[in-house]
CSV table of C-alpha atoms in Angstrom, one decimal:
chain,number,residue,atom,x,y,z
O,1,UNK,CA,7.3,17.1,-36.1
O,2,UNK,CA,5.0,20.1,-36.4
O,3,UNK,CA,4.5,22.7,-33.8
O,4,UNK,CA,0.7,21.9,-33.5
O,5,UNK,CA,0.1,18.2,-34.2
O,6,UNK,CA,1.9,14.9,-34.0
O,7,UNK,CA,0.8,11.5,-35.2
O,8,UNK,CA,2.0,8.1,-33.9
O,9,UNK,CA,0.4,4.6,-33.8
O,10,UNK,CA,-2.9,6.0,-35.0
O,11,UNK,CA,-3.0,8.5,-32.2
O,12,UNK,CA,-3.1,12.2,-33.0
O,13,UNK,CA,-1.7,14.7,-30.6
O,14,UNK,CA,-2.6,18.4,-30.7
O,15,UNK,CA,-0.3,20.9,-29.0
O,16,UNK,CA,-2.4,22.9,-26.4
O,17,UNK,CA,0.6,25.0,-25.3
O,18,UNK,CA,4.3,24.4,-24.6
O,19,UNK,CA,4.8,21.0,-23.0
O,20,UNK,CA,1.1,20.1,-23.1
O,21,UNK,CA,-0.2,17.8,-25.8
O,22,UNK,CA,-3.8,16.6,-26.1
O,23,UNK,CA,-5.4,13.5,-27.7
O,24,UNK,CA,-8.9,14.9,-28.6
O,25,UNK,CA,-12.0,13.1,-27.4
O,26,UNK,CA,-13.5,11.0,-30.1
O,27,UNK,CA,-15.6,7.8,-30.4
O,28,UNK,CA,-16.2,6.1,-27.0
O,29,UNK,CA,-13.6,8.2,-25.2
O,30,UNK,CA,-15.2,9.8,-22.1
O,31,UNK,CA,-12.7,12.6,-22.0
O,32,UNK,CA,-9.5,13.8,-23.8
O,33,UNK,CA,-6.1,12.6,-22.8
O,34,UNK,CA,-3.1,14.8,-22.2
O,35,UNK,CA,0.7,14.2,-22.4
O,36,UNK,CA,3.0,16.5,-20.6
O,37,UNK,CA,6.4,16.4,-22.4
O,38,UNK,CA,9.0,18.3,-24.4
O,39,UNK,CA,9.3,17.3,-28.0
O,40,UNK,CA,12.5,15.3,-27.1
O,41,UNK,CA,10.6,13.3,-24.4
O,42,UNK,CA,7.6,12.9,-26.7
O,43,UNK,CA,9.7,11.2,-29.3
O,44,UNK,CA,10.7,8.7,-26.7
O,45,UNK,CA,7.2,8.2,-25.3
O,46,UNK,CA,5.9,7.3,-28.8
O,47,UNK,CA,8.4,4.4,-29.1
O,48,UNK,CA,6.1,2.0,-27.2
O,49,UNK,CA,2.3,1.7,-26.5
O,50,UNK,CA,2.1,4.6,-24.0
O,51,UNK,CA,-0.1,6.9,-26.2
O,52,UNK,CA,-2.5,4.0,-27.0
O,53,UNK,CA,-2.7,3.1,-23.3
O,54,UNK,CA,-3.4,6.7,-22.1
O,55,UNK,CA,-6.0,7.0,-24.8
O,56,UNK,CA,-7.6,3.7,-23.6
O,57,UNK,CA,-7.7,5.0,-20.1
O,58,UNK,CA,-10.2,7.7,-21.1
O,59,UNK,CA,-12.8,4.9,-21.6
O,60,UNK,CA,-12.9,4.3,-17.8
O,61,UNK,CA,-16.3,5.4,-16.3
O,62,UNK,CA,-16.0,8.6,-14.3
O,63,UNK,CA,-12.8,9.9,-15.9
O,64,UNK,CA,-12.6,13.5,-14.9
O,65,UNK,CA,-11.2,16.4,-17.1
O,66,UNK,CA,-8.6,14.2,-18.9
O,67,UNK,CA,-6.3,11.3,-18.4
O,68,UNK,CA,-2.7,12.5,-18.0
O,69,UNK,CA,0.7,11.1,-19.0
O,70,UNK,CA,3.7,12.5,-17.2
O,71,UNK,CA,7.0,13.4,-18.8
O,72,UNK,CA,8.5,10.1,-17.7
O,73,UNK,CA,5.6,8.0,-19.1
O,74,UNK,CA,6.2,4.6,-20.6
O,75,UNK,CA,4.2,1.5,-21.4
O,76,UNK,CA,2.8,-0.4,-18.4
O,77,UNK,CA,0.1,-3.0,-17.5
O,78,UNK,CA,-3.0,-1.5,-19.1
O,79,UNK,CA,-2.5,1.9,-17.6
O,80,UNK,CA,0.9,3.6,-18.6
O,81,UNK,CA,3.6,4.1,-15.9
O,82,UNK,CA,3.6,7.8,-15.4
O,83,UNK,CA,-0.2,7.9,-15.7
O,84,UNK,CA,-2.7,9.9,-13.6
O,85,UNK,CA,-6.4,9.3,-13.8
O,86,UNK,CA,-9.0,11.0,-11.6
O,87,UNK,CA,-12.2,8.8,-11.5
O,88,UNK,CA,-15.4,10.0,-9.9
O,89,UNK,CA,-15.7,8.2,-6.5
O,90,UNK,CA,-19.6,8.1,-6.7
O,91,UNK,CA,-20.3,7.4,-10.4
O,92,UNK,CA,-16.9,6.2,-11.6
O,93,UNK,CA,-14.7,3.2,-10.8
O,94,UNK,CA,-11.4,2.1,-9.2
O,95,UNK,CA,-8.9,0.1,-11.3
O,96,UNK,CA,-6.1,-2.1,-9.8
O,97,UNK,CA,-4.3,-1.9,-13.2
O,98,UNK,CA,-4.3,1.9,-12.9
O,99,UNK,CA,-2.6,1.5,-9.5
O,100,UNK,CA,-0.1,-1.2,-10.4
O,101,UNK,CA,1.1,-4.5,-9.0
O,102,UNK,CA,3.6,-3.0,-6.6
O,103,UNK,CA,1.2,-1.0,-4.5
O,104,UNK,CA,2.9,2.0,-2.9
O,105,UNK,CA,6.1,1.5,-4.6
O,106,UNK,CA,7.6,4.7,-3.4
O,107,UNK,CA,10.7,6.6,-2.3
O,108,UNK,CA,12.0,8.2,0.9
O,109,UNK,CA,15.0,10.4,1.5
O,110,UNK,CA,16.9,10.6,4.8
O,111,UNK,CA,19.1,13.6,5.6
O,112,UNK,CA,22.4,13.4,7.4
O,113,UNK,CA,24.9,16.1,8.6
O,114,UNK,CA,27.8,14.2,7.0
O,115,UNK,CA,29.6,15.8,4.1
O,116,UNK,CA,31.0,14.1,1.1
O,117,UNK,CA,34.5,14.8,2.3
O,118,UNK,CA,33.8,12.9,5.5
O,119,UNK,CA,32.5,9.9,3.6
O,120,UNK,CA,35.3,9.6,1.0
O,121,UNK,CA,37.5,6.7,1.6
O,122,UNK,CA,34.8,4.7,3.3
O,123,UNK,CA,32.6,4.1,0.3
O,124,UNK,CA,33.5,0.4,-0.1
O,125,UNK,CA,33.1,-0.4,3.6
O,126,UNK,CA,29.8,1.4,3.7
O,127,UNK,CA,28.3,-0.3,0.5
O,128,UNK,CA,29.5,-3.7,1.8
O,129,UNK,CA,27.9,-3.2,5.2
O,130,UNK,CA,24.7,-1.9,3.8
O,131,UNK,CA,24.5,-4.9,1.4
O,132,UNK,CA,25.2,-7.4,4.2
O,133,UNK,CA,22.6,-5.9,6.6
O,134,UNK,CA,19.7,-4.9,4.3
O,135,UNK,CA,18.0,-7.9,2.7
O,136,UNK,CA,17.6,-7.6,-1.1
O,137,UNK,CA,16.7,-9.8,-4.1
O,138,UNK,CA,13.9,-12.1,-5.1
O,139,UNK,CA,12.1,-14.2,-2.5
O,140,UNK,CA,11.9,-14.1,1.3
O,141,UNK,CA,14.2,-12.6,3.9
O,142,UNK,CA,13.4,-9.4,5.8
O,143,UNK,CA,14.7,-7.4,8.7
O,144,UNK,CA,11.9,-8.8,11.0
O,145,UNK,CA,10.3,-12.2,11.2
O,146,UNK,CA,6.6,-11.6,11.6
O,147,UNK,CA,3.7,-13.8,12.5
O,148,UNK,CA,0.3,-13.3,10.9
O,149,UNK,CA,-0.9,-11.2,13.9
O,150,UNK,CA,2.0,-8.8,13.3
O,151,UNK,CA,1.2,-8.7,9.6
O,152,UNK,CA,-2.4,-7.7,10.4
O,153,UNK,CA,-1.2,-5.0,12.8
O,154,UNK,CA,1.2,-3.6,10.1
O,155,UNK,CA,-1.6,-3.7,7.5
O,156,UNK,CA,-3.9,-1.8,9.8
O,157,UNK,CA,-1.6,0.6,11.5
O,158,UNK,CA,1.3,1.3,9.2
O,159,UNK,CA,4.4,3.0,10.6
O,160,UNK,CA,2.7,3.4,14.0
O,161,UNK,CA,3.4,-0.3,14.4
O,162,UNK,CA,7.1,0.3,13.7
O,163,UNK,CA,7.1,3.1,16.3
O,164,UNK,CA,5.6,0.8,18.9
O,165,UNK,CA,8.2,-1.9,18.1
O,166,UNK,CA,11.3,0.3,18.2
O,167,UNK,CA,11.9,0.7,14.5
O,168,UNK,CA,10.9,4.4,14.3
O,169,UNK,CA,10.8,7.7,16.2
O,170,UNK,CA,7.8,10.0,16.3
O,171,UNK,CA,9.3,12.4,13.8
O,172,UNK,CA,9.5,9.7,11.2
O,173,UNK,CA,5.7,9.6,11.1
O,174,UNK,CA,5.3,13.3,10.9
O,175,UNK,CA,7.5,13.4,7.7
O,176,UNK,CA,5.7,10.6,5.9
O,177,UNK,CA,2.8,11.0,3.5
O,178,UNK,CA,-0.4,10.4,5.5
O,179,UNK,CA,1.9,10.1,8.6
O,180,UNK,CA,2.6,6.6,7.5
O,181,UNK,CA,-0.9,5.2,7.9
O,182,UNK,CA,-3.8,5.1,5.4
O,183,UNK,CA,-7.2,5.3,7.0
O,184,UNK,CA,-9.7,2.7,5.8
O,185,UNK,CA,-7.2,-0.1,5.7
O,186,UNK,CA,-8.7,-3.5,6.4
O,187,UNK,CA,-6.4,-6.5,6.9
O,188,UNK,CA,-9.4,-8.9,6.4
O,189,UNK,CA,-9.6,-7.8,2.8
O,190,UNK,CA,-6.1,-9.0,2.1
O,191,UNK,CA,-5.9,-12.7,1.2
O,192,UNK,CA,-4.0,-15.2,3.3
O,193,UNK,CA,-1.8,-16.0,0.3
O,194,UNK,CA,-0.8,-12.3,0.1
O,195,UNK,CA,0.0,-12.2,3.9
O,196,UNK,CA,2.0,-15.4,3.6
O,197,UNK,CA,4.0,-13.9,0.8
O,198,UNK,CA,4.7,-10.7,2.7
O,199,UNK,CA,5.3,-12.0,6.3
O,200,UNK,CA,9.0,-12.9,5.5
O,201,UNK,CA,9.7,-9.8,3.4
O,202,UNK,CA,9.1,-7.0,5.9
O,203,UNK,CA,12.2,-4.8,5.7
O,204,UNK,CA,13.6,-5.8,2.3
O,205,UNK,CA,14.4,-4.1,-1.0
O,206,UNK,CA,13.3,-6.8,-3.4
O,207,UNK,CA,14.7,-6.7,-6.9
O,208,UNK,CA,14.1,-5.0,-10.3
O,209,UNK,CA,14.5,-1.2,-10.1
O,210,UNK,CA,14.4,-1.1,-6.3
O,211,UNK,CA,17.5,0.2,-4.5
O,212,UNK,CA,19.1,2.0,-1.6
O,213,UNK,CA,21.5,4.8,-2.6
O,214,UNK,CA,23.8,7.0,-0.6
O,215,UNK,CA,24.0,10.3,-2.4
O,216,UNK,CA,25.6,13.7,-2.1
O,217,UNK,CA,23.8,17.0,-2.7
O,218,UNK,CA,25.5,18.7,-5.7
O,219,UNK,CA,23.1,21.6,-6.2
O,220,UNK,CA,20.6,23.6,-4.3
O,221,UNK,CA,18.4,25.6,-6.7
O,222,UNK,CA,16.1,27.3,-4.1
O,223,UNK,CA,17.9,28.3,-0.9
O,224,UNK,CA,14.7,29.1,1.0
O,225,UNK,CA,13.0,25.8,0.3
O,226,UNK,CA,16.3,23.9,0.6
O,227,UNK,CA,16.8,25.3,4.1
O,228,UNK,CA,13.2,24.3,5.0
O,229,UNK,CA,14.0,20.8,3.8
O,230,UNK,CA,17.4,20.8,5.6
O,231,UNK,CA,19.4,20.4,2.4
O,232,UNK,CA,22.7,22.0,1.5
O,233,UNK,CA,25.5,21.4,-1.0
O,234,UNK,CA,28.0,18.6,-0.3
O,235,UNK,CA,25.6,17.0,2.2
O,236,UNK,CA,25.2,13.2,2.3
O,237,UNK,CA,21.6,11.9,2.0
O,238,UNK,CA,20.1,8.4,1.6
O,239,UNK,CA,17.4,7.5,-0.9
O,240,UNK,CA,15.3,4.3,-0.5
O,241,UNK,CA,13.1,3.0,-3.3
O,242,UNK,CA,10.9,-0.1,-2.8
O,243,UNK,CA,7.3,-1.1,-2.3
O,244,UNK,CA,5.0,-3.7,-0.9
O,245,UNK,CA,6.9,-6.8,-2.1
O,246,UNK,CA,4.9,-10.0,-2.8
O,247,UNK,CA,2.0,-8.9,-0.6
O,248,UNK,CA,1.1,-6.0,-2.8
O,249,UNK,CA,1.6,-8.0,-6.0
O,250,UNK,CA,-0.7,-10.8,-4.8
O,251,UNK,CA,-3.3,-8.3,-3.6
O,252,UNK,CA,-3.4,-6.7,-7.1
O,253,UNK,CA,-3.6,-10.1,-8.7
O,254,UNK,CA,-6.4,-11.3,-6.4
O,255,UNK,CA,-8.6,-8.3,-7.2
O,256,UNK,CA,-8.0,-8.3,-10.9
O,257,UNK,CA,-9.3,-11.9,-10.9
O,258,UNK,CA,-12.3,-11.0,-8.8
O,259,UNK,CA,-13.2,-8.1,-11.1
O,260,UNK,CA,-13.0,-10.4,-14.1
O,261,UNK,CA,-15.4,-12.8,-12.4
O,262,UNK,CA,-17.9,-10.2,-10.9
O,263,UNK,CA,-17.9,-7.2,-13.3
O,264,UNK,CA,-17.6,-8.7,-16.8
O,265,UNK,CA,-20.1,-6.2,-18.1
O,266,UNK,CA,-17.9,-3.2,-17.3
O,267,UNK,CA,-14.8,-5.1,-18.5
O,268,UNK,CA,-16.5,-5.7,-21.9
O,269,UNK,CA,-16.9,-2.0,-22.3
O,270,UNK,CA,-13.2,-1.3,-22.1
O,271,UNK,CA,-10.7,-1.4,-25.0
O,272,UNK,CA,-8.1,-3.2,-22.9
O,273,UNK,CA,-8.9,-6.0,-20.3
O,274,UNK,CA,-5.9,-4.9,-18.3
O,275,UNK,CA,-7.8,-1.8,-17.3
O,276,UNK,CA,-10.2,-4.1,-15.3
O,277,UNK,CA,-12.1,-1.9,-12.8
O,278,UNK,CA,-14.8,-2.2,-10.1
O,279,UNK,CA,-17.7,0.2,-10.2
O,280,UNK,CA,-17.7,2.9,-7.5
O,281,UNK,CA,-20.2,1.9,-4.8
O,282,UNK,CA,-19.9,-1.8,-5.4
O,283,UNK,CA,-18.8,-4.1,-2.7
O,284,UNK,CA,-15.7,-5.1,-4.7
O,285,UNK,CA,-14.6,-1.5,-5.1
O,286,UNK,CA,-14.9,-1.0,-1.3
O,287,UNK,CA,-13.0,-4.2,-0.7
O,288,UNK,CA,-10.2,-3.4,-3.1
O,289,UNK,CA,-9.8,0.1,-1.7
O,290,UNK,CA,-9.5,-1.3,1.9
O,291,UNK,CA,-7.0,-4.0,0.8
O,292,UNK,CA,-5.0,-1.5,-1.2
O,293,UNK,CA,-4.8,0.9,1.8
O,294,UNK,CA,-3.5,-2.0,3.9
O,295,UNK,CA,-0.8,-2.8,1.3
O,296,UNK,CA,0.1,0.9,1.3
O,297,UNK,CA,0.7,0.6,5.1
O,298,UNK,CA,2.8,-2.5,4.5
O,299,UNK,CA,5.0,-0.7,2.1
O,300,UNK,CA,5.5,2.3,4.4
O,301,UNK,CA,6.6,-0.1,7.2
O,302,UNK,CA,8.9,-1.9,4.7
O,303,UNK,CA,10.7,1.4,3.9
O,304,UNK,CA,10.8,2.5,7.5
O,305,UNK,CA,12.5,-0.7,8.7
O,306,UNK,CA,15.1,-0.4,5.9
O,307,UNK,CA,15.7,3.2,6.9
O,308,UNK,CA,16.1,2.4,10.6
O,309,UNK,CA,18.5,-0.4,9.7
O,310,UNK,CA,20.5,2.0,7.6
O,311,UNK,CA,20.9,4.3,10.6
O,312,UNK,CA,22.4,1.4,12.5
O,313,UNK,CA,24.8,0.6,9.7
O,314,UNK,CA,26.0,4.2,9.6
O,315,UNK,CA,26.5,4.1,13.4
O,316,UNK,CA,28.9,1.1,13.0
O,317,UNK,CA,30.8,2.5,10.0
O,318,UNK,CA,31.2,6.1,11.3
O,319,UNK,CA,31.3,5.4,15.1
O,320,UNK,CA,28.6,8.0,16.0
O,321,UNK,CA,25.0,7.7,17.0
O,322,UNK,CA,22.4,8.3,14.2
O,323,UNK,CA,21.1,11.2,16.3
O,324,UNK,CA,24.6,12.8,16.2
O,325,UNK,CA,24.6,12.4,12.5
O,326,UNK,CA,21.2,14.0,12.2
O,327,UNK,CA,19.8,11.1,10.3
O,328,UNK,CA,16.2,12.2,10.0
O,329,UNK,CA,13.5,11.5,7.4
O,330,UNK,CA,13.1,14.3,5.0
O,331,UNK,CA,10.0,12.8,3.4
O,332,UNK,CA,8.4,9.5,2.1
O,333,UNK,CA,6.1,9.8,-0.9
O,334,UNK,CA,4.1,7.1,-2.6
O,335,UNK,CA,3.6,6.2,-6.2
O,336,UNK,CA,1.4,3.4,-7.4
O,337,UNK,CA,-1.6,4.4,-5.4
O,338,UNK,CA,-5.2,5.5,-5.6
O,339,UNK,CA,-6.6,7.9,-3.1
O,340,UNK,CA,-10.0,9.4,-2.4
O,341,UNK,CA,-9.3,13.1,-2.7
O,342,UNK,CA,-11.4,16.2,-3.0
O,343,UNK,CA,-10.7,18.4,-6.0
O,344,UNK,CA,-12.3,21.4,-7.5
O,345,UNK,CA,-13.8,20.5,-10.9
O,346,UNK,CA,-15.7,23.2,-12.9
O,347,UNK,CA,-16.1,25.2,-9.7
O,348,UNK,CA,-17.5,22.3,-7.7
O,349,UNK,CA,-15.8,20.2,-5.0
O,350,UNK,CA,-15.8,16.5,-6.0
O,351,UNK,CA,-14.6,13.4,-4.4
O,352,UNK,CA,-12.4,11.5,-6.8
O,353,UNK,CA,-10.3,8.3,-6.9
O,354,UNK,CA,-7.0,9.8,-8.0
O,355,UNK,CA,-5.0,7.0,-9.5
O,356,UNK,CA,-1.2,7.7,-9.6
O,357,UNK,CA,0.7,4.9,-11.3
O,358,UNK,CA,4.4,5.8,-11.5
O,359,UNK,CA,3.4,9.3,-10.6
O,360,UNK,CA,4.0,11.3,-7.4
O,361,UNK,CA,1.6,13.4,-5.3
O,362,UNK,CA,2.9,17.0,-5.5
O,363,UNK,CA,0.7,19.3,-3.3
O,364,UNK,CA,1.6,23.0,-3.2
O,365,UNK,CA,2.4,25.3,-0.3
O,366,UNK,CA,-0.6,25.9,1.9
O,367,UNK,CA,-2.3,22.6,1.2
O,368,UNK,CA,-3.6,21.1,4.5
O,369,UNK,CA,-2.3,17.6,3.7
O,370,UNK,CA,1.3,18.8,3.5
O,371,UNK,CA,3.2,18.2,6.8
O,372,UNK,CA,3.3,21.2,9.0
O,373,UNK,CA,7.1,21.4,8.7
O,374,UNK,CA,6.8,22.0,5.0
O,375,UNK,CA,3.3,23.6,4.6
O,376,UNK,CA,4.7,27.1,4.0
O,377,UNK,CA,6.9,25.9,1.1
O,378,UNK,CA,5.1,22.9,-0.4
O,379,UNK,CA,5.3,19.1,-0.2
O,380,UNK,CA,8.7,17.5,-0.9
O,381,UNK,CA,8.8,15.4,-4.1
O,382,UNK,CA,11.6,12.9,-4.6
O,383,UNK,CA,12.5,12.0,-8.2
O,384,UNK,CA,15.1,9.2,-8.5
O,385,UNK,CA,17.3,9.0,-11.6
O,386,UNK,CA,19.4,6.1,-12.8
O,387,UNK,CA,22.5,4.8,-11.1
O,388,UNK,CA,24.8,7.0,-13.2
O,389,UNK,CA,22.6,10.1,-13.1
O,390,UNK,CA,21.4,12.6,-10.6
O,391,UNK,CA,18.2,12.5,-8.6
O,392,UNK,CA,16.1,15.5,-7.7
O,393,UNK,CA,14.1,16.9,-4.8
O,394,UNK,CA,11.3,19.1,-5.9
O,395,UNK,CA,8.4,20.8,-4.2
O,396,UNK,CA,4.8,20.6,-5.2
O,397,UNK,CA,4.2,23.4,-7.7
O,398,UNK,CA,1.5,26.0,-7.6
O,399,UNK,CA,-0.1,24.8,-10.9
O,400,UNK,CA,-0.3,21.1,-9.9
O,401,UNK,CA,-3.8,21.2,-8.5
O,402,UNK,CA,-5.2,22.8,-11.7
O,403,UNK,CA,-3.1,20.8,-14.3
O,404,UNK,CA,-2.6,17.3,-12.8
O,405,UNK,CA,-4.8,16.8,-9.7
O,406,UNK,CA,-1.7,17.6,-7.5
O,407,UNK,CA,0.7,15.2,-9.3
O,408,UNK,CA,4.1,15.1,-11.1
O,409,UNK,CA,6.6,12.6,-12.5
O,410,UNK,CA,8.1,9.8,-10.3
O,411,UNK,CA,11.5,9.2,-12.0
O,412,UNK,CA,13.4,9.1,-15.2
O,413,UNK,CA,11.1,6.5,-16.9
O,414,UNK,CA,12.4,3.5,-18.8
O,415,UNK,CA,13.6,3.7,-22.5
O,416,UNK,CA,14.1,0.0,-23.0
O,417,UNK,CA,12.7,-3.2,-21.5
O,418,UNK,CA,14.6,-5.3,-19.0
O,419,UNK,CA,15.2,-8.0,-21.6
O,420,UNK,CA,16.6,-5.5,-24.1
O,421,UNK,CA,18.8,-3.9,-21.4
O,422,UNK,CA,20.4,-7.3,-20.6
O,423,UNK,CA,21.1,-7.8,-24.2
O,424,UNK,CA,22.7,-4.3,-24.5
O,425,UNK,CA,24.7,-4.2,-21.3
O,426,UNK,CA,26.9,-6.5,-19.2
O,427,UNK,CA,26.4,-5.9,-15.4
O,428,UNK,CA,30.1,-6.3,-14.6
O,429,UNK,CA,31.1,-3.7,-17.2
O,430,UNK,CA,28.5,-1.3,-15.9
O,431,UNK,CA,29.7,-1.6,-12.3
O,432,UNK,CA,33.3,-1.1,-13.3
O,433,UNK,CA,32.5,1.9,-15.5
O,434,UNK,CA,30.5,3.6,-12.7
O,435,UNK,CA,33.3,3.1,-10.2
O,436,UNK,CA,36.1,4.1,-12.5
O,437,UNK,CA,34.5,7.1,-14.1
O,438,UNK,CA,32.1,8.5,-11.5
O,439,UNK,CA,33.4,6.9,-8.2
O,440,UNK,CA,29.9,5.3,-7.7
O,441,UNK,CA,30.1,2.0,-5.9
O,442,UNK,CA,27.4,-0.6,-6.7
O,443,UNK,CA,26.7,-3.9,-5.0
O,444,UNK,CA,24.0,-6.2,-6.3
O,445,UNK,CA,22.7,-9.8,-6.0
O,446,UNK,CA,23.4,-10.3,-9.7
O,447,UNK,CA,25.0,-8.7,-12.7
O,448,UNK,CA,21.7,-9.0,-14.6
O,449,UNK,CA,20.0,-6.6,-12.1
O,450,UNK,CA,22.8,-4.1,-12.7
O,451,UNK,CA,22.4,-4.5,-16.5
O,452,UNK,CA,18.6,-4.0,-16.3
O,453,UNK,CA,19.1,-0.7,-14.5
O,454,UNK,CA,22.1,0.6,-16.4
O,455,UNK,CA,22.1,4.4,-17.0
O,456,UNK,CA,21.4,4.0,-20.7
O,457,UNK,CA,18.1,2.2,-20.0
O,458,UNK,CA,16.4,5.4,-18.8
O,459,UNK,CA,15.2,8.7,-20.1
O,460,UNK,CA,17.0,11.9,-19.3
O,461,UNK,CA,16.0,12.7,-15.7
O,462,UNK,CA,17.2,16.3,-16.1
O,463,UNK,CA,14.7,16.8,-19.0
O,464,UNK,CA,11.9,15.2,-17.1
O,465,UNK,CA,12.5,17.5,-14.2
O,466,UNK,CA,12.9,20.6,-16.4
O,467,UNK,CA,9.4,20.0,-17.9
O,468,UNK,CA,7.9,19.5,-14.5
O,469,UNK,CA,9.5,22.7,-13.3
O,470,UNK,CA,8.5,24.7,-16.4
O,471,UNK,CA,4.9,23.6,-16.0
O,472,UNK,CA,4.9,24.6,-12.4
O,473,UNK,CA,3.7,21.1,-11.2
O,474,UNK,CA,6.9,20.3,-9.4
O,475,UNK,CA,9.6,22.9,-8.8
O,476,UNK,CA,13.3,22.2,-8.6
O,477,UNK,CA,14.8,22.4,-5.1
O,478,UNK,CA,18.0,20.3,-5.1
O,479,UNK,CA,19.9,17.8,-7.1
O,480,UNK,CA,21.8,14.8,-5.8
O,481,UNK,CA,24.4,12.4,-7.3
O,482,UNK,CA,25.1,8.7,-6.3
O,483,UNK,CA,28.0,7.7,-4.1
O,484,UNK,CA,27.1,4.1,-3.5
O,485,UNK,CA,24.1,1.9,-4.4
O,486,UNK,CA,22.8,-1.5,-3.3
O,487,UNK,CA,20.1,-3.5,-5.2
O,488,UNK,CA,18.6,-6.9,-5.5
């Protein structure tokens, strides 16, 4: 590899500066594309079709500045996971494939005042109780049984519905992105089939890479911001990673089919049909945006119910109220989302559909959309690692608005497919190794799920976070390490 250029799969990258690589605009590209990565991460990114996909993204109408691939980028459906694309909200388009099937797949972290010493010896009881009380795996089964009227309320109101129904406290809303409710959500734009798929899954992890993990804080890198976030070394926290379940998947699928039927002309202009998009200003663009916002609300309620049930499990295991254990939401942040946001482009304020697929919003200190509790230090960003690696809490960096439309990475990023992982790893061996070597207790619906998510399946989360920190788009605040983990 040269210091200035790199070629892979007929894609040429030119190094703009350290950790910033550009695919120059050519042919029918409407803008350049950029990849944010160290050379080590770039070698891994080039092993699949990520570069071709981020280059294809630049063909979308209204693409602004450049399409961006984050350090954890890997191949996805049309648009790479770890991709950010800002599309003009007046003259551009909105693309379900650039949001993803699992709308508002996201993460939340809950603090406690428990220490690792207090938890040791109770790991197995805790993981068994969490697994028994928090639904996981494919198919139905959730914490609440909901009728269609309830589903419509959830889609319209988000976490406010959970508050009204005793599954949340006021502070939970204040520490959630958008206070747990997207404006402009319309339940009527979500199909009956999607609602039927979701109504029995409210408060469930699902399967795949979704999990609930009890963690201990091993390092605090920034004492001031750590204090603002309520984090200190040896503290126990809980990380929840899941999304909108079958409802979000069906919503994405519904609108992809509608776009194929109604906007074939735009589709024919794109190099990949999986980038199917509805033109800004069209009825279908408005309908998808309203349906997507509703699915976002559904996912926030899903994570909220799981968190509140976790509080109840901790109460039974530790014999104290969750309030006594200070089990409060640090933050909930979405990935797999498109939002109308106002950004400064060439000195002018422009409204853009900012698509973040496997990318996390990372607004800096002072931004009005950062919760008041964190506005002086910046928005919390939660970056989960694999089961055998640490996770990170970052804060939105001061360069994020200029470099990435206020975005950073969302995790470690896959190195191998789920099928390949199952061929390489045996779930039982992975569980045994994690418990014996690292005292990490894992409980899952199947060994195959554990194999799919084995530590060797992912990129080095430490390197992903280092690049984010060096670029100033997401600054390191704290690192956590797994204690116990449940998954589908």
